[in-house]
Short mmCIF file of N, CA and C in Angstrom, two decimals:
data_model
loop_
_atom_site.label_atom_id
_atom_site.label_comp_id
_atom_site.label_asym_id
_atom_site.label_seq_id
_atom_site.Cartn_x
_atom_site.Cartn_y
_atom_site.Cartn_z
N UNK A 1 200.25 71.26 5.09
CA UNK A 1 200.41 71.86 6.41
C UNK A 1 199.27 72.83 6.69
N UNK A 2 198.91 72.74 8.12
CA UNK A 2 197.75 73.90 8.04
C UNK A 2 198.22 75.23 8.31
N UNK A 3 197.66 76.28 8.01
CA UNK A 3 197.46 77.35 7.95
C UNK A 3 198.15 78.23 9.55
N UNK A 4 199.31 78.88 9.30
CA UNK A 4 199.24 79.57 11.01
C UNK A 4 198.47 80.78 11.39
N UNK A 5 197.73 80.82 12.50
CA UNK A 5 196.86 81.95 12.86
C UNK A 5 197.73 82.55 13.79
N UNK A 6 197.49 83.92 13.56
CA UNK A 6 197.97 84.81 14.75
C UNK A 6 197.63 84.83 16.16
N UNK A 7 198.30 85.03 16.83
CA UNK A 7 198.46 84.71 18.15
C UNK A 7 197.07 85.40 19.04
N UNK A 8 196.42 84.93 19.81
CA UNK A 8 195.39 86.14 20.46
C UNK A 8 195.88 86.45 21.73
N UNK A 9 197.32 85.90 21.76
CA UNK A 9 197.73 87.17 22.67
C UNK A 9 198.61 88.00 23.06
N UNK A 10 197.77 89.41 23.37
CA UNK A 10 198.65 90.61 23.08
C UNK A 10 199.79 90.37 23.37
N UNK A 11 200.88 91.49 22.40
CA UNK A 11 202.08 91.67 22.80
C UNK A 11 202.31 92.70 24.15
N UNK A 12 203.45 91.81 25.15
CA UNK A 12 203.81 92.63 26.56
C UNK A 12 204.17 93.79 25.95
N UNK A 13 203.53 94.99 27.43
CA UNK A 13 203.89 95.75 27.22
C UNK A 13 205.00 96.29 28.66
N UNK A 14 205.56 94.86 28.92
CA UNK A 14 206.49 95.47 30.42
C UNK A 14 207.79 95.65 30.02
N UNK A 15 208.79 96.46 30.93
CA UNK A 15 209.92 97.04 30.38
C UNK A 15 210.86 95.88 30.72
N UNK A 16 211.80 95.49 30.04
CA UNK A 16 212.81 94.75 30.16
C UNK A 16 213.32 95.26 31.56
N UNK A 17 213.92 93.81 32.46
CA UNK A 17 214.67 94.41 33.65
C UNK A 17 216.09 94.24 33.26
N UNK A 18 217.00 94.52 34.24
CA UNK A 18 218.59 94.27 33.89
C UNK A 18 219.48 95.16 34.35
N UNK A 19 220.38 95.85 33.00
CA UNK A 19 220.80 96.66 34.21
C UNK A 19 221.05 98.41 34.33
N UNK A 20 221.21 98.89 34.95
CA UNK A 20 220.93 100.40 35.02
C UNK A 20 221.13 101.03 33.60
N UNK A 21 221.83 100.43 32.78
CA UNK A 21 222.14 101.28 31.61
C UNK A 21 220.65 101.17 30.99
N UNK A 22 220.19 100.07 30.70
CA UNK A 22 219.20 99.42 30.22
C UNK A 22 217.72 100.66 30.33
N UNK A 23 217.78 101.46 31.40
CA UNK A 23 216.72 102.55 31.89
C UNK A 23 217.03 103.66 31.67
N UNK A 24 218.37 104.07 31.41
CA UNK A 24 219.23 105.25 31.50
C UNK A 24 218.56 106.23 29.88
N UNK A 25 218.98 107.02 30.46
CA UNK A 25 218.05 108.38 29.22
C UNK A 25 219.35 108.22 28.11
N UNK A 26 218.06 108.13 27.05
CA UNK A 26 219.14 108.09 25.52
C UNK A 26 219.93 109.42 25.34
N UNK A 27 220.63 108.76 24.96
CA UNK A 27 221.86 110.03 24.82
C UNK A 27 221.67 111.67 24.25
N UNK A 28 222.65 112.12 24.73
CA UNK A 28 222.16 113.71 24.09
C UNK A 28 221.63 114.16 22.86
N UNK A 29 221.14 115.14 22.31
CA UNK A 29 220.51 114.93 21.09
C UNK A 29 219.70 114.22 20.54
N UNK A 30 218.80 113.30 21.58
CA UNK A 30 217.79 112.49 20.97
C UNK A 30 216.27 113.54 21.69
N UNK A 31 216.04 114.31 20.70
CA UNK A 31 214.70 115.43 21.07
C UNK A 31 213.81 115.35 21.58
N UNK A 32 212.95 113.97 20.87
CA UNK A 32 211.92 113.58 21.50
C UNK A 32 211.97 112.03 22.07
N UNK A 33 213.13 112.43 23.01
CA UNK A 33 213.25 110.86 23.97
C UNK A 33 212.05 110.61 25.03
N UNK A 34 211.64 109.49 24.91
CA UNK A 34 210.71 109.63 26.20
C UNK A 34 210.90 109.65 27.27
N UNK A 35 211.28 110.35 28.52
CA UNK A 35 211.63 109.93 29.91
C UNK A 35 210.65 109.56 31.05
N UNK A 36 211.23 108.64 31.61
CA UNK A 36 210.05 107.97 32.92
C UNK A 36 210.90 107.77 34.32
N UNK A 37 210.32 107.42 35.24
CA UNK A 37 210.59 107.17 36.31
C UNK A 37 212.08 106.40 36.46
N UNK A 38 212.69 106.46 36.76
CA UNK A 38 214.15 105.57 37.21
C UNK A 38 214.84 105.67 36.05
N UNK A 39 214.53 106.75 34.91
CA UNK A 39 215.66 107.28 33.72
C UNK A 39 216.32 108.65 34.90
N UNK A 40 218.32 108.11 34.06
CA UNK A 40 219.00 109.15 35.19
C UNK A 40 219.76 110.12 33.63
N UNK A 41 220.22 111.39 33.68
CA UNK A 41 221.12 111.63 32.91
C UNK A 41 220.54 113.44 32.62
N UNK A 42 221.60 113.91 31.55
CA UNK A 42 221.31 115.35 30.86
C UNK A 42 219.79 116.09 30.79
N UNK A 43 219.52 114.93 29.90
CA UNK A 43 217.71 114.97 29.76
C UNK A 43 217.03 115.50 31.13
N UNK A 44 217.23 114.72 32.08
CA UNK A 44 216.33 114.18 33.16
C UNK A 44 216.48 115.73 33.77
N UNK A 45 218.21 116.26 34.24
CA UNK A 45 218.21 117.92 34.46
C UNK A 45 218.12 118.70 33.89
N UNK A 46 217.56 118.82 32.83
CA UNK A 46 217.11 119.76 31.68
C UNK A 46 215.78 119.90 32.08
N UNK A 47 214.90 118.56 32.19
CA UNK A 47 213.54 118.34 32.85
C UNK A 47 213.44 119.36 34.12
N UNK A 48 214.26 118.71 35.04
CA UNK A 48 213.94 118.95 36.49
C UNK A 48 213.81 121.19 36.54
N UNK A 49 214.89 121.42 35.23
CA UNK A 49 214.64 122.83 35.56
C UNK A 49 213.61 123.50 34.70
N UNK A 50 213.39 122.72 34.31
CA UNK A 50 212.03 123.50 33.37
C UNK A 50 210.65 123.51 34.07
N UNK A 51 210.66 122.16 35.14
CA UNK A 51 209.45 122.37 35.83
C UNK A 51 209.75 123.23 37.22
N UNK A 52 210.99 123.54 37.72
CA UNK A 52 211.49 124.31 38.53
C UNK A 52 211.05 125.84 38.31
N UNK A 53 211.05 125.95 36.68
CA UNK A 53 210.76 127.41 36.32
C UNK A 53 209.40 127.71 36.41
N UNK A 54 208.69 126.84 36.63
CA UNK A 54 207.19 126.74 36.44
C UNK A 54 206.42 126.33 38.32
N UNK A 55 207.84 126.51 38.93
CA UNK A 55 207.50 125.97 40.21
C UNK A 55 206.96 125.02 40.65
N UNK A 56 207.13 123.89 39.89
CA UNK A 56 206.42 122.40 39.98
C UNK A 56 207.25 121.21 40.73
N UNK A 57 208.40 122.03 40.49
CA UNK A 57 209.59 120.99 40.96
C UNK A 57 210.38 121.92 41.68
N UNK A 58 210.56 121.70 42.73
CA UNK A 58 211.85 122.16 44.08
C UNK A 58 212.75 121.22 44.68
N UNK A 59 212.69 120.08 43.95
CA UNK A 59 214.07 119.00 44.87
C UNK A 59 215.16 119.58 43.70
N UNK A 60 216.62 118.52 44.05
CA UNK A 60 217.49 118.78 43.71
C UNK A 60 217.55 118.71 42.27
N UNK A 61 218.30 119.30 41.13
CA UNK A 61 218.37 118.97 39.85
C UNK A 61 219.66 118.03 39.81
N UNK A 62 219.70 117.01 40.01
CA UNK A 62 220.53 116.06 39.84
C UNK A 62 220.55 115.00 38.28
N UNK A 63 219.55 114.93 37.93
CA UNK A 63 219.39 114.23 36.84
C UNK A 63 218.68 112.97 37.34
N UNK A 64 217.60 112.51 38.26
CA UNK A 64 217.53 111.42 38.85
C UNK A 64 216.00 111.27 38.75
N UNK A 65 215.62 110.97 37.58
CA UNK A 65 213.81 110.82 37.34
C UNK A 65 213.22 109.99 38.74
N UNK A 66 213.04 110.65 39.76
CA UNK A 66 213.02 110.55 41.05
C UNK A 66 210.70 110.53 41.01
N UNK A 67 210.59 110.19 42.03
CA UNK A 67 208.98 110.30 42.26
C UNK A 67 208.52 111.38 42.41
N UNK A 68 209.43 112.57 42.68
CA UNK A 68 209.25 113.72 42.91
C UNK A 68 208.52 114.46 41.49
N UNK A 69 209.91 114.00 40.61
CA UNK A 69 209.68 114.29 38.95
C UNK A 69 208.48 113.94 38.59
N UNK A 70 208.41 112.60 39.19
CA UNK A 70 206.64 112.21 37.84
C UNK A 70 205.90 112.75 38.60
N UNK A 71 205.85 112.89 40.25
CA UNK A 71 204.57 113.91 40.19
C UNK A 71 204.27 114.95 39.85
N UNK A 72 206.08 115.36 39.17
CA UNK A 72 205.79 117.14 38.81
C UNK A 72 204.95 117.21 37.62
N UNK A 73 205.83 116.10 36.55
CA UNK A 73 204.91 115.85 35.42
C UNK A 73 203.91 116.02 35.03
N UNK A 74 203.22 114.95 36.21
CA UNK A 74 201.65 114.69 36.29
C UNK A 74 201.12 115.83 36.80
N UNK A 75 201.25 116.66 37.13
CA UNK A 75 200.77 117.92 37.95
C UNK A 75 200.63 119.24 36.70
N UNK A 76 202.20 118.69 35.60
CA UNK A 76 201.82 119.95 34.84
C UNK A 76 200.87 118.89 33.75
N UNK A 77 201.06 118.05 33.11
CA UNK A 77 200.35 117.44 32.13
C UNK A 77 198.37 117.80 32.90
N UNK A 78 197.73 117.25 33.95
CA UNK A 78 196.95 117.49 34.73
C UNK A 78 196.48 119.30 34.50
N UNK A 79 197.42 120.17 34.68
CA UNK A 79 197.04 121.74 34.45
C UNK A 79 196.94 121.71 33.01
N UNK A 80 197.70 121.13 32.40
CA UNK A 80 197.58 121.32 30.70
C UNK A 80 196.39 121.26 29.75
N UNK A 81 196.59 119.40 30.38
CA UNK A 81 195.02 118.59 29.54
C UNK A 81 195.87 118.24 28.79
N UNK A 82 197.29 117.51 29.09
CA UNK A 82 197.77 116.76 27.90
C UNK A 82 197.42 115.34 28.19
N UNK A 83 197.38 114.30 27.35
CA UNK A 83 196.60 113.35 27.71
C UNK A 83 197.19 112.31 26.59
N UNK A 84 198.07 112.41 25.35
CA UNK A 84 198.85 111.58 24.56
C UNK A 84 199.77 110.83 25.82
N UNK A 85 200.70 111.23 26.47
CA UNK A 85 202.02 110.71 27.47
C UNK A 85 200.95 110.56 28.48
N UNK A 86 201.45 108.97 29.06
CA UNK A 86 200.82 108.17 29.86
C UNK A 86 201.22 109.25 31.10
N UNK A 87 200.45 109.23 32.52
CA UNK A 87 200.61 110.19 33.35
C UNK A 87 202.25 110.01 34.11
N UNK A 88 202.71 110.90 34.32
CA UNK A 88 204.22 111.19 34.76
C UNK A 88 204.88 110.86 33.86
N UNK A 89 204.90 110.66 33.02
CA UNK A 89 205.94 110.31 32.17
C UNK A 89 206.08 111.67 30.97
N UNK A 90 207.39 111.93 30.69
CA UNK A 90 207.48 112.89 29.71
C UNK A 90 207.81 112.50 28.05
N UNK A 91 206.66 112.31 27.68
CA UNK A 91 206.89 111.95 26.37
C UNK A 91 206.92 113.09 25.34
N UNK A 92 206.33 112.92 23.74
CA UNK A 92 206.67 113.80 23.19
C UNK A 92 205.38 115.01 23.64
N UNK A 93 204.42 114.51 23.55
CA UNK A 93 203.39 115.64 23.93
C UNK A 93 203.94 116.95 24.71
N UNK A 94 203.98 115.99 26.15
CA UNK A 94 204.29 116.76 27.41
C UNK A 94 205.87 117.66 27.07
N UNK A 95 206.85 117.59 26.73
CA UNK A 95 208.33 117.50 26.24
C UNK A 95 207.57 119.00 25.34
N UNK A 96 206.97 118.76 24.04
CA UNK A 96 206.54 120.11 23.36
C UNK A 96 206.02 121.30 24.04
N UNK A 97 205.09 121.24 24.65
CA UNK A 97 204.22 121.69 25.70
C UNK A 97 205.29 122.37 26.76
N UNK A 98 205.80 121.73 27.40
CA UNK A 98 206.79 122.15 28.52
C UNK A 98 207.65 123.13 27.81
N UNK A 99 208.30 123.20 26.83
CA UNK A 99 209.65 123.47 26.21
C UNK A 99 208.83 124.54 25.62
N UNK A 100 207.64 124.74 25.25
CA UNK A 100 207.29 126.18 24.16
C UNK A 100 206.96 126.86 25.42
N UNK A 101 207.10 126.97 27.38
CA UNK A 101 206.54 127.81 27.70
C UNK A 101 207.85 128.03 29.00
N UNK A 102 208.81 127.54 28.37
CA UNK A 102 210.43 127.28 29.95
C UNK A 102 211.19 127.75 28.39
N UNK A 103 212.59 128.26 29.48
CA UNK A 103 213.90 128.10 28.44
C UNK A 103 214.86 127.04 29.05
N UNK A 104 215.60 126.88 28.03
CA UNK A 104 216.16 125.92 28.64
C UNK A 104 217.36 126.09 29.85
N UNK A 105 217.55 125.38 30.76
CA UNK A 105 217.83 126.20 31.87
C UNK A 105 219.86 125.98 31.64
#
């Protein structure tokens, strides 16, 4: 039999679709969860008031990773110079960064 070669092409990097749970912010106690756009939950208003404290964010704290959120993101990551977490998105970088200079609200 001949020999199998690896594939030359890349593995996707798109998010599974389906259904709302499927996007929804991992459960409490997961520290360095990553949150993005259309993640809803605890996390997401924990977020919304930390950039609130920093005056980056003024919509509602509902828990609703809304467009509002990633531009807040991107606005503080952008003042920072964090540059690991893809822009708007709060990964672990941005998440450290945010949290050593907010309390938690």
């Amino acid at each position: 039999p001949s020999p199998v070669s690896p594939s030359s092409v890349p593995p996707s990097t798109a998010r599974a679709t389906g259904s709302v749970e499927a996007s929804a912010s991992p459960p409490r106690g997961t520290a360095d969860a990553t949150l993005r756009q259309g993640d809803k939950g605890t996390q997401v208003r924990e977020l919304q008031g930390r950039l609130a404290q920093l005056y980056l964010y003024v919509g509602e704290r509902d828990g609703s990773y809304t467009y509002e959120v990633t531009a807040a993101v991107r606005r503080y990551q952008w003042a920072r110079g964090l540059r690991d977490d893809a822009p708007g998105v709060y990964g672990r970088e941005t998440r450290r960064s945010l949290e050593s200079e907010t309390t938690e609200p």
